[in-house]
Amino acid sequence: MADIPAIARSLLFADVPSVSDPRSNKHDILQAVYEDNLHATTRAPQPRRTHRPVRQAPKSALPSPWRMAPVVLLAVVGVLLIGLITLNLQPEPPAPRSQASLRLADSPRLTPVAEPSARFDVPDLDRLPIAELFNLQVNTIVIDPGHGGRDPGALGPAGGQEKDITLDVALRLRDRLARRHGARVLMTRETDVEVALGERVAFANENDADLFVSLHVNSIPDASVAPLETYYFGLRADDQTLRLAHGENGAANYSVAEFNTMLQRAGNTVKFQESRHLAMSVQQSLVETVRQTNAEASDWGVKAGPFVVLLGVEAPAILAEMAAISNPDEEARLDTDAHRESLARSLEEGIAAYLQHRPLTNAPTLIPTHDGEEDH
Amino acid sequence: MAKKTTKSTTKSTAPLHIGIDLGTSRSAVVASNGKRTWVESYVAWPKDFVAKKMLGEAILFGEHAVENRMSVELVRPLENGVIRDGTERDEEAVRELIHHLIEQVEPKEGQRIQAAVGVPAEALKVNKLAIRDAVQEYADALMVVSEPFAVAYGLDALSNAMVIDIGAGTVDFCVMHGTMPTEEDQRTLTMAGDFVDRQLQGLLAERHPEAKFSEVAVRHFKEQHGYVGSANGKLEMKTAVGGKALNVDVSKELKEACEAIIPAIAETAIELIARYEPDFQEVLRKNIYLAGGGSQIKGIAEAIEDALKEYGPCRVHTVDDPLFAGAEGALALAQDMPEEFWEDM
Ligand SMILES: Nc1ncnc2c1ncn2[C@@H]1O[C@H](COP(=O)(O)OP(=O)(O)O)[C@@H](O)[C@H]1O
Ligand SMILES: [Zn+2]
C-alpha cells in the first residue's frame, strides 16, 4: 500500500500501548497466513499452465444440463434441508466480551446434512414446484395474519382494522386447507395478540414450514382504487413498495447485523423462484375472485419487496395485500362474511394451483378440489 | 509499512511476486517488477462461432467484454461477493481473470510466480478451495487472504485498527489485533456501492418519471460526484425527455442515495467493536480506515465519524489509493512472506 499520511501513522500508534513487538507480530501473522493456506491445500499442486487451455467451442463453457443437474439438485436439496434444520433466530447468550446492550449477529452455522436419497430425472427447474421436484411433501403450511394486539395495521375510513380482517380470513383459510386438503396448517397467531415479526419467522422455521403465507390489507392514499398485490422477498423495489415494506416491517426487532446475516443466508435462489411462483399463483386467483364482486379492482401484480418476514422464513414465502381498506366500498365488503370467505377460497385455490403446477406422477399431499362447497 | 517495489532489476531466477485484488467489480494486480494495472471484473465468451470470428478473440475481459455485450456471454464471476454454487462457468471465469491479470504484469519465461490474492471476505469463507484451484494453475505458489486483511497489511495496520472496505457488492469489516483475523474479527454487509446505484436510480425514476437514467450513467455520475453531508450547489445530470436534451439537478437525490448506506456501516462497525475489551474499543475507534471504491464518496469518512461519535472519540481515515490498496497489500504480504513458507505452497 502507498504511504499513509504521517499523521495517520502517529495516530495509529500514538496513545496505544503496544502489547507486543510489532516485528514479531508480523512474523506471527505471516506464519498464520501460511498455515491457513497450507490447511486449505487439499490437492497436490498441479503443474502450472503457461498457456490458456484450448477451448473447443464457446458453448463448452456452459456445463451441460446432464452434468449440472445432480450438482444443482444436491445443492438445492442441501440448502432446503439445511434451511429447515438450522435457521434459528433466537437470541444467543451474549458473547462474553461484548456489551450486553448490543446483540451480535451469530455467524451462519450450517450443519452438514446427510445427502438426500431422492430420485432425480432431469427436471425443468423453471416449471416444477420445488415440492414435487424433490418428492418432498408439502406438509406444513404456516399462515401469518398480519398485525394484531396493539398494532391494528391499516385503518379504513369507517374504522375497520387490518388486524381483524387478516385474522378472520386466515382462520377461514386454515379451515379450508385443513379440511379439504389434509394439510398441517399452523397460524402465527389465532387471536388478537401482538406477535413480533421475528417470532413469526422463528415460529415458521421451528415448525418446519414448507410454505409461508402472510396476509395483509393495504391502505393507499388514493381512496378510489382497489388494488391487489402479492409480494415475495427481494431487495429491488420501487419506492412505493419500500414505503409499504417499511410499514409492514414496523414491528421487526432485528438489528442491522441480524438482518444482514439473514440476507446472506438468502442466497437461495430456488426459494426466491418458488416464492415468486407461489405469489403469481395466489395473485392470479385473488384477482379472479375479487373481480367477480368488484370489476374495478386493479391487478398490481406480483412484486419483490424487502419484507423482513419473507426474508427470514426459509420456506417459499409470500405476503398478500388482499384488499385496500382505504377504499370505502372495499371496506364495506371486507366487513361481510361472504367476502372474507371468498378471499379465503381464492387464497386456497392459489396455493393449491401452485402445488399442482403440473400433471403429477407422484400425488402430492395437496390436490385442489372443486367440490362446490358453498361460500356464500 | 509495506515494502515499495524498490527491488531494482530482478535476476531472471528471482521469483516474481504478485499481489492481486480479486474484486466484485474491479480487480487489480501489482507485481514486484513494478508493473500494475486493473480491469473491470468482467469475463466474456463470444456467443457463437460468428461472434468469435467477428471479435477475433476466444475470451474478452473488462470493458472490452462489456462493450460487446450483445455478442458475448458476459460473466461477473464474484457478482455477489461469492462464486455461486455449482456454477462451473463462474469458476472458469475466475480462472481466466486470474490468468489475464498475471499476464498483464508480464512474468519472464520460466520465472517462478509467487502470488498473494485478496478476495472478498465472504468468498474466502465460502469458495476458498475453488479460488485456490483457480489461481493454482497459473502461479507456482499462492496465498489467499481476505481483501480487508490485505488492505490492513498494506497499511501496516496489523494491530489496533479496523478496515472498512466499501466495494460494489459488499462492505467488508476487519479488525486487526496483532494476529491473523478470524471470522470473529470480520463482518460483511451486502449494502454497498451497487445498493447506492439502485437507490439513486429509484429516486430519480420517482422524481423525474419523464426522464430516463441508465444504470451505467447513474453509476458514473455517482463515481464522479458522489457525496454525503453538506451540498455544494447544483449537480446536473444530462438526460433526454421525448428526444429533447435536458439537465436535471440531482444533487439531493445523489446525497440521499450515498447516505443510505451510512447507518448500516456505522451500526455494523459499532457492533463489531463492541465485541472487544473496553480499552481496545477505544483504540479501535481511533483507527478506522476506509478502503475500496466506495470510500471515495466525498465526505463519507466524516459522516461515519459523526455517526460513531456518540460512542466515544473516534477517527476515520481514508486510504490514499483505494483502487490499488488491496493489491499493494497483497504484494507486500507476498514479498514479506519468508521463502521457506513459499517453498511449501
Ligand atoms: N470515485 C468514486 N466515488 C464513489 N464510488 C466509487 C468511486 N469509484 C468507485 N466507486 C464505487 O466503488 C464500488 C467498487 O469498489 P471496489 O473496491 O472496486 O469494489 P470491489 O472490491 O467490490 O470490486 C462500485 O460501487 C463503484 O461504483
Ligand atoms: Zn399489513
Tab-separated table of N, CA and C in Angstrom, chain A residues 12-13 22 25-26 29, chain B residues 149 152-153 155-161 176-179:
chain	number	residue	atom	x	y	z
A	12	LEU	N	-2.001	6.124	14.666
A	12	LEU	CA	-2.138	4.684	14.709
A	12	LEU	C	-1.486	4.103	15.950
A	13	PHE	N	-0.361	4.651	16.307
A	13	PHE	CA	0.346	4.055	17.430
A	13	PHE	C	0.517	4.998	18.617
A	22	PRO	N	5.910	-5.233	17.378
A	22	PRO	CA	5.249	-5.331	16.091
A	22	PRO	C	5.981	-6.246	15.109
A	25	ASN	N	5.079	-9.684	15.789
A	25	ASN	CA	3.704	-9.715	15.349
A	25	ASN	C	3.600	-10.097	13.886
A	26	LYS	N	4.373	-9.396	13.115
A	26	LYS	CA	4.305	-9.547	11.676
A	26	LYS	C	4.691	-10.960	11.278
A	29	ILE	N	1.931	-13.249	12.084
A	29	ILE	CA	0.817	-13.120	11.152
A	29	ILE	C	1.134	-13.834	9.836
B	149	PHE	N	-8.155	-7.744	4.962
B	149	PHE	CA	-6.893	-8.082	5.627
B	149	PHE	C	-5.712	-7.640	4.769
B	152	ALA	N	-5.282	-4.008	5.258
B	152	ALA	CA	-4.684	-3.718	6.563
B	152	ALA	C	-3.192	-4.025	6.538
B	153	TYR	N	-2.834	-5.126	5.913
B	153	TYR	CA	-1.420	-5.487	5.856
B	153	TYR	C	-0.632	-4.423	5.109
B	155	LEU	N	-1.307	-1.330	4.873
B	155	LEU	CA	-1.236	-0.118	5.686
B	155	LEU	C	-0.299	-0.296	6.865
B	156	ASP	N	0.157	-1.539	7.047
B	156	ASP	CA	0.927	-1.890	8.215
B	156	ASP	C	0.101	-1.697	9.480
B	157	ALA	N	-1.198	-1.776	9.326
B	157	ALA	CA	-2.094	-1.630	10.475
B	157	ALA	C	-2.398	-3.019	11.015
B	158	LEU	N	-1.373	-3.643	11.586
B	158	LEU	CA	-1.526	-5.041	11.969
B	158	LEU	C	-2.178	-5.208	13.322
B	159	SER	N	-2.079	-4.162	14.111
B	159	SER	CA	-2.780	-4.242	15.386
B	159	SER	C	-3.516	-2.939	15.603
B	160	ASN	N	-4.561	-3.019	16.395
B	160	ASN	CA	-5.271	-1.819	16.809
B	160	ASN	C	-5.909	-1.057	15.661
B	161	ALA	N	-6.458	-1.733	14.720
B	161	ALA	CA	-7.087	-0.994	13.631
B	161	ALA	C	-8.280	-1.759	13.070
B	176	MET	N	-8.037	-5.700	13.194
B	176	MET	CA	-6.689	-6.243	13.334
B	176	MET	C	-6.252	-6.074	14.772
B	177	HIS	N	-5.841	-7.171	15.395
B	177	HIS	CA	-5.314	-7.033	16.753
B	177	HIS	C	-4.058	-7.858	16.919
B	178	GLY	N	-3.201	-7.775	15.946
B	178	GLY	CA	-1.889	-8.379	16.081
B	178	GLY	C	-1.817	-9.835	15.686
B	179	THR	N	-2.952	-10.402	15.290
B	179	THR	CA	-2.929	-11.775	14.798
B	179	THR	C	-3.668	-11.810	13.466
